[in-house]
Amino acid sequence: MRRAWIHDLLAWLRGEDNDLLPFEAVKHLNPKGEHYRGVQTIPVDKIIGSVDRYRDFDDAFLPRADHLKERWSNIRRLKLEGRELPAIQVYQVGNTYFVKDGNHRVSVAHLDGQKFIDAEVIELDVTVPPEKGDEVKDFIIKGEYANFLEITKLDELRPDHYDICFTTPGRYDILLDHIQKRQYYMGLNLKRDIPYEEAVASWYERIYTHMVGEMRASNALDAFPGRTEADLYLWMMDHRYNLTQAYGHDVGSRVATQSFVRHYKTPWHKRLLSKLLGRRERT
């Protein structure tokens, strides 16, 4: 229990969440179905959550409560005696796992540095899978992303598209609005009805990809630690609109990108602190 307390303290000092993920969070990913995969050997470090014991252990599966000690000690004793322990039961979501039965066995495996463990696996089908290190908020965002992909069919239209990941919920509706406006103005310019799929492809290739290209060329993401290209895309599109209103003409994505970074980049000392703390950055 002392190990868990120290682990909690270190996470608090780093400003990180070290709670074990509840399986309930998976509902945000909108699973399409499930399949029984039988008994497999799975990586211990890919187990990120629990069905009903997520409050009893931290994200390293260190036990947090004294009432767990007796059962935990018994399992470790059996393991040290060379007894064969039954396979745990897990749900697989992408390349990660949630424990249905066997939380104490996973905890002992973690402490002993065990790399793999036998598990009876039920796999859930999701469009955008979770990753180790995700929080509940990330599950919500990925569920929204899955809905965006289902509406736009971007996966089918452009199978090699950039991942469009946000750090806050509620942003994909804004992208859908951008696509609708793109469809409307394309119709005015071309004097014909524009199929939704054509508008999606045009928005992605001529607007989103172009803006991301400017970000990458200027290393804009380095100036905003912890943010993503999708985050910056929305901010820069707003900034581009404001500059266009101010100057009376469209300033273009390059000028908008350079101007935004110059005016709003994270101060250097905060960027340095973010690197020292090793906070996650995603594109």
Short mmCIF file of C-alpha atoms in Angstrom, two decimals:
data_model
loop_
_atom_site.label_atom_id
_atom_site.label_comp_id
_atom_site.label_asym_id
_atom_site.label_seq_id
_atom_site.Cartn_x
_atom_site.Cartn_y
_atom_site.Cartn_z
CA MET A 1 0.00 0.00 0.00
CA ARG A 2 2.96 2.29 0.71
CA ARG A 3 4.13 1.85 -2.90
CA ALA A 4 0.72 3.00 -4.14
CA TRP A 5 0.85 6.05 -1.85
CA ILE A 6 4.28 7.04 -3.20
CA HIS A 7 3.10 6.46 -6.77
CA ASP A 8 0.04 8.66 -6.13
CA LEU A 9 2.25 11.40 -4.68
CA LEU A 10 4.64 11.39 -7.64
CA ALA A 11 1.72 11.56 -10.08
CA TRP A 12 0.26 14.50 -8.14
CA LEU A 13 3.59 16.35 -8.26
CA ARG A 14 3.73 15.84 -12.05
CA GLY A 15 0.13 16.96 -12.43
CA GLU A 16 -0.86 13.60 -13.91
CA ASP A 17 -3.77 11.25 -13.38
CA ASN A 18 -2.71 7.76 -12.30
CA ASP A 19 -6.14 6.24 -11.78
CA LEU A 20 -6.95 2.91 -13.36
CA LEU A 21 -9.46 3.35 -16.16
CA PRO A 22 -13.04 2.14 -15.62
CA PHE A 23 -14.39 -0.21 -18.29
CA GLU A 24 -17.46 2.04 -18.34
CA ALA A 25 -15.35 4.53 -20.35
CA VAL A 26 -15.33 2.13 -23.30
CA LYS A 27 -18.98 2.95 -24.03
CA HIS A 28 -17.80 6.34 -25.33
CA LEU A 29 -15.96 4.50 -28.13
CA ASN A 30 -19.27 3.12 -29.44
CA PRO A 31 -18.28 -0.57 -29.78
CA LYS A 32 -19.88 -2.25 -32.79
CA GLY A 33 -19.70 -5.83 -31.52
CA GLU A 34 -17.65 -8.37 -29.59
CA HIS A 35 -15.85 -11.66 -30.33
CA TYR A 36 -14.58 -14.40 -28.05
CA ARG A 37 -10.87 -14.97 -28.75
CA GLY A 38 -10.15 -17.77 -26.30
CA VAL A 39 -7.13 -18.00 -24.02
CA GLN A 40 -4.13 -15.97 -25.20
CA THR A 41 -0.87 -14.68 -23.78
CA ILE A 42 -1.14 -10.88 -23.50
CA PRO A 43 1.34 -8.13 -22.49
CA VAL A 44 0.89 -7.08 -18.86
CA ASP A 45 1.75 -3.45 -19.66
CA LYS A 46 -1.18 -3.22 -22.11
CA ILE A 47 -3.71 -3.78 -19.32
CA ILE A 48 -5.02 -0.27 -18.65
CA GLY A 49 -8.29 -0.70 -16.80
CA SER A 50 -10.73 -2.82 -14.86
CA VAL A 51 -14.43 -3.63 -15.05
CA ASP A 52 -15.25 -3.13 -11.37
CA ARG A 53 -12.02 -2.78 -9.34
CA TYR A 54 -10.63 0.42 -10.85
CA ARG A 55 -10.83 2.27 -7.52
CA ASP A 56 -8.89 -0.44 -5.67
CA PHE A 57 -5.73 -0.18 -7.81
CA ASP A 58 -3.78 2.63 -9.46
CA ASP A 59 -2.69 2.61 -13.11
CA ALA A 60 0.35 0.45 -12.23
CA PHE A 61 -2.05 -1.98 -10.52
CA LEU A 62 -0.60 -1.16 -7.12
CA PRO A 63 -3.25 -1.94 -4.46
CA ARG A 64 -4.58 1.19 -2.74
CA ALA A 65 -6.63 -0.30 0.11
CA ASP A 66 -5.61 -2.34 3.16
CA HIS A 67 -8.45 -4.82 2.71
CA LEU A 68 -6.75 -6.08 -0.48
CA LYS A 69 -3.58 -7.10 1.33
CA GLU A 70 -4.57 -10.61 2.44
CA ARG A 71 -5.80 -11.80 -0.95
CA TRP A 72 -2.87 -10.12 -2.70
CA SER A 73 -0.37 -11.84 -0.36
CA ASN A 74 -2.02 -15.24 -0.85
CA ILE A 75 -1.79 -14.97 -4.63
CA ARG A 76 1.86 -13.94 -4.48
CA ARG A 77 2.63 -16.83 -2.12
CA LEU A 78 0.99 -19.30 -4.51
CA LYS A 79 2.99 -17.88 -7.38
CA LEU A 80 6.28 -18.09 -5.46
CA GLU A 81 5.47 -21.71 -4.60
CA GLY A 82 5.19 -22.44 -8.31
CA ARG A 83 1.45 -23.06 -8.26
CA GLU A 84 -0.32 -22.62 -11.60
CA LEU A 85 -2.79 -19.74 -11.44
CA PRO A 86 -5.90 -19.68 -13.66
CA ALA A 87 -6.00 -17.36 -16.65
CA ILE A 88 -7.40 -13.92 -15.98
CA GLN A 89 -10.42 -12.69 -17.96
CA VAL A 90 -10.17 -9.49 -20.00
CA TYR A 91 -11.90 -7.36 -22.59
CA GLN A 92 -9.61 -6.36 -25.46
CA VAL A 93 -10.16 -2.89 -26.95
CA GLY A 94 -7.69 -2.18 -29.73
CA ASN A 95 -4.31 -3.20 -28.32
CA THR A 96 -5.32 -2.55 -24.71
CA TYR A 97 -7.10 -4.65 -22.10
CA PHE A 98 -9.56 -4.25 -19.21
CA VAL A 99 -9.65 -6.85 -16.45
CA LYS A 100 -12.97 -8.62 -15.91
CA ASP A 101 -11.57 -11.13 -13.41
CA GLY A 102 -8.05 -11.44 -11.98
CA ASN A 103 -7.11 -7.93 -10.82
CA HIS A 104 -4.96 -9.24 -7.94
CA ARG A 105 -3.12 -11.60 -10.29
CA VAL A 106 -2.37 -8.68 -12.61
CA SER A 107 -1.17 -6.62 -9.63
CA VAL A 108 1.24 -9.37 -8.53
CA ALA A 109 2.46 -9.78 -12.13
CA HIS A 110 3.19 -6.03 -12.31
CA LEU A 111 5.15 -6.02 -9.07
CA ASP A 112 7.19 -9.06 -10.12
CA GLY A 113 8.07 -7.48 -13.48
CA GLN A 114 6.21 -10.20 -15.37
CA LYS A 115 5.95 -9.30 -19.07
CA PHE A 116 3.08 -11.55 -20.16
CA ILE A 117 0.07 -13.25 -18.59
CA ASP A 118 -2.46 -15.82 -19.79
CA ALA A 119 -5.90 -14.35 -20.35
CA GLU A 120 -9.31 -15.39 -21.63
CA VAL A 121 -10.06 -12.65 -24.14
CA ILE A 122 -13.27 -11.05 -25.40
CA GLU A 123 -12.47 -8.48 -28.11
CA LEU A 124 -14.64 -5.42 -28.71
CA ASP A 125 -14.78 -3.81 -32.17
CA VAL A 126 -14.13 -0.05 -32.13
CA THR A 127 -13.31 2.39 -34.93
CA VAL A 128 -10.82 4.50 -32.96
CA PRO A 129 -9.03 2.38 -30.33
CA PRO A 130 -7.62 3.69 -27.04
CA GLU A 131 -3.93 3.87 -26.16
CA LYS A 132 -2.00 3.31 -22.97
CA GLY A 133 -1.96 6.64 -21.13
CA ASP A 134 -5.44 7.69 -22.26
CA GLU A 135 -7.84 9.21 -19.74
CA VAL A 136 -11.65 9.06 -19.74
CA LYS A 137 -11.67 12.39 -21.59
CA ASP A 138 -9.65 10.79 -24.40
CA PHE A 139 -12.25 8.03 -24.72
CA ILE A 140 -14.97 10.67 -25.14
CA ILE A 141 -12.93 12.46 -27.81
CA LYS A 142 -12.18 9.22 -29.66
CA GLY A 143 -15.87 8.35 -29.62
CA GLU A 144 -16.59 11.71 -31.22
CA TYR A 145 -13.85 11.02 -33.77
CA ALA A 146 -15.43 7.67 -34.61
CA ASN A 147 -18.76 9.43 -35.17
CA PHE A 148 -17.05 12.04 -37.38
CA LEU A 149 -15.48 9.29 -39.50
CA GLU A 150 -18.82 7.51 -39.79
CA ILE A 151 -20.56 10.68 -41.00
CA THR A 152 -17.86 11.87 -43.40
CA LYS A 153 -16.63 8.45 -44.61
CA LEU A 154 -13.15 9.99 -44.59
CA ASP A 155 -11.62 6.56 -43.88
CA GLU A 156 -13.11 5.31 -47.14
CA LEU A 157 -12.52 8.44 -49.21
CA ARG A 158 -8.91 8.90 -48.05
CA PRO A 159 -7.70 5.71 -46.31
CA ASP A 160 -4.26 7.25 -45.68
CA HIS A 161 -5.61 10.47 -44.13
CA TYR A 162 -3.86 12.22 -41.26
CA ASP A 163 -5.20 11.36 -37.82
CA ILE A 164 -7.44 14.23 -36.74
CA CYS A 165 -7.08 14.21 -32.95
CA PHE A 166 -8.22 16.88 -30.50
CA THR A 167 -7.33 17.39 -26.84
CA THR A 168 -10.79 18.63 -25.81
CA PRO A 169 -14.26 17.25 -26.56
CA GLY A 170 -16.83 18.93 -28.80
CA ARG A 171 -14.54 19.92 -31.67
CA TYR A 172 -15.60 17.53 -34.42
CA ASP A 173 -18.94 19.31 -34.78
CA ILE A 174 -16.97 22.39 -35.82
CA LEU A 175 -15.21 20.38 -38.53
CA LEU A 176 -18.58 19.14 -39.78
CA ASP A 177 -19.69 22.77 -39.98
CA HIS A 178 -16.55 23.61 -42.00
CA ILE A 179 -17.40 20.81 -44.44
CA GLN A 180 -20.99 22.00 -44.83
CA LYS A 181 -19.79 25.52 -45.59
CA ARG A 182 -17.30 24.10 -48.06
CA GLN A 183 -20.14 22.22 -49.77
CA TYR A 184 -22.27 25.38 -49.93
CA TYR A 185 -19.58 27.63 -51.42
CA MET A 186 -18.43 24.96 -53.88
CA GLY A 187 -22.01 24.78 -55.11
CA LEU A 188 -22.13 28.55 -55.61
CA ASN A 189 -18.80 28.65 -57.45
CA LEU A 190 -19.37 25.59 -59.63
CA LYS A 191 -23.10 26.24 -60.13
CA ARG A 192 -24.14 22.66 -59.37
CA ASP A 193 -25.14 20.45 -56.48
CA ILE A 194 -22.08 19.15 -54.65
CA PRO A 195 -22.28 15.62 -53.21
CA TYR A 196 -21.32 15.52 -49.54
CA GLU A 197 -18.45 13.08 -50.22
CA GLU A 198 -16.97 15.51 -52.76
CA ALA A 199 -17.14 18.33 -50.20
CA VAL A 200 -15.43 16.15 -47.58
CA ALA A 201 -12.58 15.27 -49.94
CA SER A 202 -12.19 18.89 -51.02
CA TRP A 203 -12.16 20.16 -47.42
CA TYR A 204 -9.58 17.57 -46.41
CA GLU A 205 -7.24 18.05 -49.39
CA ARG A 206 -7.51 21.78 -50.06
CA ILE A 207 -8.03 23.14 -46.56
CA TYR A 208 -7.11 20.78 -43.72
CA THR A 209 -4.11 19.09 -45.35
CA HIS A 210 -2.83 22.40 -46.66
CA MET A 211 -3.01 24.03 -43.22
CA VAL A 212 -1.32 21.05 -41.56
CA GLY A 213 1.41 21.23 -44.20
CA GLU A 214 2.11 24.84 -43.24
CA MET A 215 2.22 23.87 -39.55
CA ARG A 216 4.75 21.14 -40.23
CA ALA A 217 6.88 23.34 -42.45
CA SER A 218 7.16 25.93 -39.69
CA ASN A 219 7.32 23.43 -36.77
CA ALA A 220 4.31 25.23 -35.31
CA LEU A 221 3.39 22.34 -33.02
CA ASP A 222 6.66 22.80 -31.09
CA ALA A 223 5.35 26.16 -29.88
CA PHE A 224 2.25 24.60 -28.29
CA PRO A 225 3.25 21.61 -26.10
CA GLY A 226 0.49 19.14 -25.37
CA ARG A 227 -1.63 20.31 -28.31
CA THR A 228 -2.33 18.60 -31.61
CA GLU A 229 -2.43 19.58 -35.27
CA ALA A 230 -6.22 19.46 -35.15
CA ASP A 231 -6.25 21.85 -32.17
CA LEU A 232 -4.03 24.28 -34.05
CA TYR A 233 -6.07 23.91 -37.24
CA LEU A 234 -9.19 25.29 -35.54
CA TRP A 235 -7.31 28.08 -33.81
CA MET A 236 -5.51 29.08 -36.99
CA MET A 237 -8.66 29.01 -39.08
CA ASP A 238 -10.26 31.43 -36.62
CA HIS A 239 -7.10 33.55 -36.72
CA ARG A 240 -7.10 33.49 -40.52
CA TYR A 241 -10.71 34.67 -40.55
CA ASN A 242 -9.90 37.53 -38.17
CA LEU A 243 -6.91 38.60 -40.28
CA THR A 244 -9.03 38.44 -43.43
CA GLN A 245 -11.64 40.68 -41.81
CA ALA A 246 -8.93 43.12 -40.70
CA TYR A 247 -7.13 43.34 -44.06
CA GLY A 248 -10.09 42.95 -46.40
CA HIS A 249 -8.72 39.91 -48.24
CA ASP A 250 -7.82 36.29 -47.52
CA VAL A 251 -4.28 36.27 -46.13
CA GLY A 252 -3.76 32.56 -46.86
CA SER A 253 -2.73 29.66 -44.65
CA ARG A 254 1.00 30.46 -44.52
CA VAL A 255 0.58 34.01 -43.26
CA ALA A 256 -2.12 32.90 -40.83
CA THR A 257 0.12 30.14 -39.45
CA GLN A 258 3.15 32.37 -39.01
CA SER A 259 1.10 35.17 -37.46
CA PHE A 260 -0.66 32.83 -35.03
CA VAL A 261 2.58 31.24 -33.82
CA ARG A 262 4.21 34.64 -33.43
CA HIS A 263 1.37 36.04 -31.32
CA TYR A 264 0.15 33.05 -29.31
CA LYS A 265 2.99 30.55 -28.84
CA THR A 266 3.43 29.14 -25.35
CA PRO A 267 6.15 31.04 -23.41
CA TRP A 268 9.55 29.35 -23.61
CA HIS A 269 9.74 28.58 -19.88
CA LYS A 270 6.39 26.75 -19.98
CA ARG A 271 7.51 24.79 -23.05
CA LEU A 272 10.70 23.81 -21.23
CA LEU A 273 8.75 22.73 -18.15
CA SER A 274 6.43 20.64 -20.31
CA LYS A 275 9.40 18.82 -21.86
CA LEU A 276 10.98 18.23 -18.44
CA LEU A 277 7.73 16.74 -17.16
CA GLY A 278 7.54 14.56 -20.25
CA ARG A 279 3.94 15.38 -21.04
CA ARG A 280 2.38 13.55 -23.96
CA GLU A 281 2.11 15.26 -27.31
CA ARG A 282 0.05 13.85 -30.17
CA THR A 283 -0.45 14.84 -33.76
#
